Short mmCIF file of C-alpha atoms and ligand atoms in Angstrom, two decimals:
data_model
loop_
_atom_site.label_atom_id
_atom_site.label_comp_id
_atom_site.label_asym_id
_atom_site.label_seq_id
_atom_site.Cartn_x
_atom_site.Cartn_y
_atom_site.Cartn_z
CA UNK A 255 25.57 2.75 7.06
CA UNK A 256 25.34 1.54 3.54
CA UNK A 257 24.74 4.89 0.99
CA UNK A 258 21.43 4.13 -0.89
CA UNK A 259 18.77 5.71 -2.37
CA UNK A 260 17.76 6.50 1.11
CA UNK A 261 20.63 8.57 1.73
CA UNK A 262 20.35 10.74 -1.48
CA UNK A 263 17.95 13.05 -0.91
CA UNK A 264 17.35 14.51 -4.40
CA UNK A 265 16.67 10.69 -5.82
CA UNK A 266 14.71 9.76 -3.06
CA UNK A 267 12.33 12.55 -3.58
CA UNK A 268 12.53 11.65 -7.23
CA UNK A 269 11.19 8.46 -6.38
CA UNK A 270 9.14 8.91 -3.93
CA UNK A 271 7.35 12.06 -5.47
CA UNK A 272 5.28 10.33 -7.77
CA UNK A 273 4.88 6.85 -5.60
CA UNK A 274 3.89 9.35 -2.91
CA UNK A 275 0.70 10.81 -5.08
CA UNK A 276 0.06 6.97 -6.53
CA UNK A 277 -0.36 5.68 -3.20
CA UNK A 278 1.19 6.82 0.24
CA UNK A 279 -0.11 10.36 0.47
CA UNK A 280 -3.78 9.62 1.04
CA UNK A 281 -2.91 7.06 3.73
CA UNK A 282 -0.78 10.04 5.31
CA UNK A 283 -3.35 12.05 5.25
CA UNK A 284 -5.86 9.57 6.65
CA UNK A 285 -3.54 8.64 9.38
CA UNK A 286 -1.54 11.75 10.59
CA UNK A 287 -4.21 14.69 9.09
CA UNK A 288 -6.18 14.81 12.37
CA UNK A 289 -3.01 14.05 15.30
CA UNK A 290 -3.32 16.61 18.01
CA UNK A 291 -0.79 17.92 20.75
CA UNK A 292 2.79 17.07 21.51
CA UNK A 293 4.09 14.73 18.51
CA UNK A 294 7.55 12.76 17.45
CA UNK A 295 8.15 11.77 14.05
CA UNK A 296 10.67 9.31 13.69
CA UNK A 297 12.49 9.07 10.36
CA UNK A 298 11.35 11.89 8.93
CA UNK A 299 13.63 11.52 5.99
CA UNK A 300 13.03 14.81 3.49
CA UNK A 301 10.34 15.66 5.49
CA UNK A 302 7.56 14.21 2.95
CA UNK A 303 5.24 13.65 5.86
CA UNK A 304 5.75 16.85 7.30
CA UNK A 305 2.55 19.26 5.49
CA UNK A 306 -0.01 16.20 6.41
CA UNK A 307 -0.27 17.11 10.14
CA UNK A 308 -2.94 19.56 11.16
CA UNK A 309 -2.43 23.23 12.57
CA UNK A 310 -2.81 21.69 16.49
CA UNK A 311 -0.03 19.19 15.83
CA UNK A 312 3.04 20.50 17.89
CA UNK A 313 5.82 18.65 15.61
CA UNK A 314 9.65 17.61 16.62
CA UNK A 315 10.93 15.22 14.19
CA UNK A 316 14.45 13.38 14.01
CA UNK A 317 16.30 11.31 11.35
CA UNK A 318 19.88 10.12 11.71
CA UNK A 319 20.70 10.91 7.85
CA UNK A 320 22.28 14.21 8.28
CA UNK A 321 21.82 14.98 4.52
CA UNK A 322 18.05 14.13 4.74
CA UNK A 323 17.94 16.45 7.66
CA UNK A 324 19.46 19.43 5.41
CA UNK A 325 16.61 18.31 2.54
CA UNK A 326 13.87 18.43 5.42
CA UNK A 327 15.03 21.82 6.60
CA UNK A 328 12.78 24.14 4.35
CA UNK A 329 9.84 21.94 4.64
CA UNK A 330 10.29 21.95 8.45
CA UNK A 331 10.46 25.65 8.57
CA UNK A 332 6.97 26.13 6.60
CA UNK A 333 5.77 23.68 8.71
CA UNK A 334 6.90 25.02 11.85
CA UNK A 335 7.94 21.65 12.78
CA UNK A 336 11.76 21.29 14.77
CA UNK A 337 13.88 18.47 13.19
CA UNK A 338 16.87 17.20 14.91
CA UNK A 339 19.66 14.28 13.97
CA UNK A 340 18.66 11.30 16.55
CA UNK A 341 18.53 7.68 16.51
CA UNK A 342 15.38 6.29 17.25
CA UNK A 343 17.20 4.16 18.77
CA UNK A 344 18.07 6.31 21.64
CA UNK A 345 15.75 9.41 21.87
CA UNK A 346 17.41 12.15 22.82
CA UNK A 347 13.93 13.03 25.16
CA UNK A 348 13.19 12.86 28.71
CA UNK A 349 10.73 10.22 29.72
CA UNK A 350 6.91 10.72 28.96
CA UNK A 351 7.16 13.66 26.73
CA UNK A 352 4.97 13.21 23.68
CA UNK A 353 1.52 12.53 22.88
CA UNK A 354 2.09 10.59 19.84
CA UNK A 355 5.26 9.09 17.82
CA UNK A 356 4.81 8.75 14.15
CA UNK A 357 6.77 7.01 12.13
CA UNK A 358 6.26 6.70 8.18
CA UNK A 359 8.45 3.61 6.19
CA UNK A 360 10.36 3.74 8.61
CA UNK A 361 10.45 0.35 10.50
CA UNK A 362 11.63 -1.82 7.68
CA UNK A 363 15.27 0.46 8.13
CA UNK A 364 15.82 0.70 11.78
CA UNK A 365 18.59 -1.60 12.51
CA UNK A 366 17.25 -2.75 15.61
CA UNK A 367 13.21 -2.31 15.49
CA UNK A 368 13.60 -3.45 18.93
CA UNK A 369 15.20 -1.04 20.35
CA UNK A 370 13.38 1.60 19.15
CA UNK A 371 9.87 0.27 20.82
CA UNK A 372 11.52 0.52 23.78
CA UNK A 373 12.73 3.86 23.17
CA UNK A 374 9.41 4.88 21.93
CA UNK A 375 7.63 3.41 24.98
CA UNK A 376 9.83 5.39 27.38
CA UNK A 377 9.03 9.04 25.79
CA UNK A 378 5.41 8.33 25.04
CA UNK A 379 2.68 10.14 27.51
CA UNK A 380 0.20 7.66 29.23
CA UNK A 381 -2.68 7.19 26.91
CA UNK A 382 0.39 8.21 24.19
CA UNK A 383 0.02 5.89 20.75
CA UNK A 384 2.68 4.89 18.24
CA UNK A 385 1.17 5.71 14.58
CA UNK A 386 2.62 3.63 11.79
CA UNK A 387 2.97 4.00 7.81
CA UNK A 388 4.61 0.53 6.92
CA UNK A 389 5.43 -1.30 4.11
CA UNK A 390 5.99 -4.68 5.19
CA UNK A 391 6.32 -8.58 4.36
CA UNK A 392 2.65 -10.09 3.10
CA UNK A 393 1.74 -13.08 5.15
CA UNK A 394 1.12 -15.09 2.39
CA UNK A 395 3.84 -17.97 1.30
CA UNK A 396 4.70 -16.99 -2.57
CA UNK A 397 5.07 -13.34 -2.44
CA UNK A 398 6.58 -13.10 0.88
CA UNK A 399 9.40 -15.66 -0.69
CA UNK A 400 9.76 -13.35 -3.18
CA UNK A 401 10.58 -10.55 -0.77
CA UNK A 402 13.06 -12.58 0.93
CA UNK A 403 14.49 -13.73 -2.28
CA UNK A 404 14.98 -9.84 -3.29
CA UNK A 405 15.73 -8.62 0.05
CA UNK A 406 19.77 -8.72 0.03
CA UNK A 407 19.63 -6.36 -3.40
CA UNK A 408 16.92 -4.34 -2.32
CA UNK A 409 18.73 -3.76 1.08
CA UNK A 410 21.93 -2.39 -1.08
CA UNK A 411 20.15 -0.53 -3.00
CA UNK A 412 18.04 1.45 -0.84
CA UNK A 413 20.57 1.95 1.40
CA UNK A 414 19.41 -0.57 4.39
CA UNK A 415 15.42 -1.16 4.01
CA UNK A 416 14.62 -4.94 4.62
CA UNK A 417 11.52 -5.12 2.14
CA UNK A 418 10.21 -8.46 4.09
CA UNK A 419 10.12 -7.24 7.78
CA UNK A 420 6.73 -8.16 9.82
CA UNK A 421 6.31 -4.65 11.87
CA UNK A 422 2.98 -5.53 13.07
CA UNK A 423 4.46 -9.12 14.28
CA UNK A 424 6.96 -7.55 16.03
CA UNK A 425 5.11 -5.32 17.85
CA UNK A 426 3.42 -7.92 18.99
CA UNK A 427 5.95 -10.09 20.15
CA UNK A 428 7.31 -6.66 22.29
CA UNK A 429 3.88 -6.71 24.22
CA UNK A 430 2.38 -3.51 22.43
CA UNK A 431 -1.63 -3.73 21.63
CA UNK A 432 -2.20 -3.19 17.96
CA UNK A 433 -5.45 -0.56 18.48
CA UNK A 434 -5.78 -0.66 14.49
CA UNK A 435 -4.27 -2.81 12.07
CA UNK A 436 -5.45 -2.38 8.23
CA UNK A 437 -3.54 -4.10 5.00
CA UNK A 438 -3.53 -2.72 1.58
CA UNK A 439 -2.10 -3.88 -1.04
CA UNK A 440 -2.57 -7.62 -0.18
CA UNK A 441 -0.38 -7.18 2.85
CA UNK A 442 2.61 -4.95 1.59
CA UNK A 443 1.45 -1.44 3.14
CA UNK A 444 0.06 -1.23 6.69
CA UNK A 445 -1.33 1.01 8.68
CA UNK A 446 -1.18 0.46 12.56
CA UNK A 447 -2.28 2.74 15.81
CA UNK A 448 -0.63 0.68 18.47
CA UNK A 449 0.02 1.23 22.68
CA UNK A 450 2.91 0.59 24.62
CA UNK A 451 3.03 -2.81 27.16
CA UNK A 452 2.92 -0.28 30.26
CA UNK A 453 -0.41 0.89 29.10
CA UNK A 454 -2.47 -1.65 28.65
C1 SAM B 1498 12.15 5.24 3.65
S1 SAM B 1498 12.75 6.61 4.51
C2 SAM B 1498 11.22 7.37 5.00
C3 SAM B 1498 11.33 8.87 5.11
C4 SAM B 1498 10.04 9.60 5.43
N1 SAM B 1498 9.49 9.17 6.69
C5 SAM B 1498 9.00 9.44 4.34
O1 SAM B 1498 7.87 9.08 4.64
O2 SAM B 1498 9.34 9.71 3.18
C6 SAM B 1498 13.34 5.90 6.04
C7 SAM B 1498 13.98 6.94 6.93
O3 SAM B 1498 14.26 6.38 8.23
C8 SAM B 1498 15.49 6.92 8.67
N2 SAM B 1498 16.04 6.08 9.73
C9 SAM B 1498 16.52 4.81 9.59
N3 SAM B 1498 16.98 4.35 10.76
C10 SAM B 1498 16.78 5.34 11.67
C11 SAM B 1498 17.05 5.48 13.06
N4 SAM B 1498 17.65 4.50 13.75
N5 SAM B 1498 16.72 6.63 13.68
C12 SAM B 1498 16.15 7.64 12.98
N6 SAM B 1498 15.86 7.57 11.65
C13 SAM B 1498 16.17 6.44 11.01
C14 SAM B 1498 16.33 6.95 7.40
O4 SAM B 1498 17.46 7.81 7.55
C15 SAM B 1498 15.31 7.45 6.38
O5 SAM B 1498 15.26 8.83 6.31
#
């Protein structure tokens, strides 16, 4: 993989730190505060998402950046959370095993989003949801040429994130049911509660 700001733990954090009080960390805390029971975080990066679940949240959590995973370790520990390295790609999990996966900007990096729904679909629980910070293409003509006009830099730079991916699209087009869908910031964020094909 391509060493961005993704895989630089220290500058990531120094980025994200501030963005994170501007504008992600009430939607994390609207979205993940109240999850309950057996739950999967995918990407968990430095573990910035990690102190938003509540005290019946039973937490595992993988990333495939070993360095993030070092980063994560102390806020995993006060959590009480267990991080692993794992592709999301390939779960390291037996079938059926989780109530919820959560995944926080993490979609517009997986190399193949694809794969990962499936993967996701096999270890979720019937009645098991997929719960989604994204920040994704618009929808609308000018900016989203913009984003594909600044994609190829942005994608060096941050180390693989594709800044114009449609996450909600695409779990479409893979059969899952979008339970809630909301846009902020005309598009760019999302927030999505989804269910795997099988359940439906
Ligand atoms: C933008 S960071 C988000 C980190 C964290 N979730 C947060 O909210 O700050 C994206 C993370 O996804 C991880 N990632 C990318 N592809 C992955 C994969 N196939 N399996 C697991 N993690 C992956 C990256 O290593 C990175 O830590």
């Amino acid at each position: 993989m391509m060493r961005g700001v993704e895989q630089i733990p220290t500058l990531y954090d120094l980025i994200m730190l501030p963005l994170d009080k501007a504008v992600f960390e009430q939607r994390r805390q609207q979205l993940f505060g109240s999850i309950k029971g057996d739950v999967l975080e995918i990407g968990v990066g430095t573990g910035l998402n990690l102190d938003v679940y509540g005290s019946q949240a039973q937490i595992t959590a993988v990333d495939i950046g070993p360095q993030l995973l070092a980063a994560a370790k102390p806020r995993a520990r006060q959590r009480g959370a267990n991080i692993l390295l794992a592709d999301a790609q390939q779960l390291p999990f037996p079938d059926a095993c989780f109530d919820y996966v959560t995944a926080a900007l993490v979609f517009c990096t997986i190399p193949n989003p694809v794969l990962a729904l499936q993967e996701i679909a096999r270890v979720l629980r019937r009645g098991g949801r997929l719960v989604q910070l994204e920040h994704t293409r618009t929808n609308h003509v000018v900016p989203d040429a913009v984003l594909n006009f600044a994609n190829p830099v942005w994608k060096v730079l941050t180390g693989g994130c594709h800044i114009n991916r449609d996450t909600p699209a695409l779990l479409m087009a893979q059969g899952w049911h979008l339970l809630d869908h909301q846009r902020y910031g005309g598009g760019l964020l999302r927030t999505i509660e989804a269910v795997p094909p099988q359940m439906i």
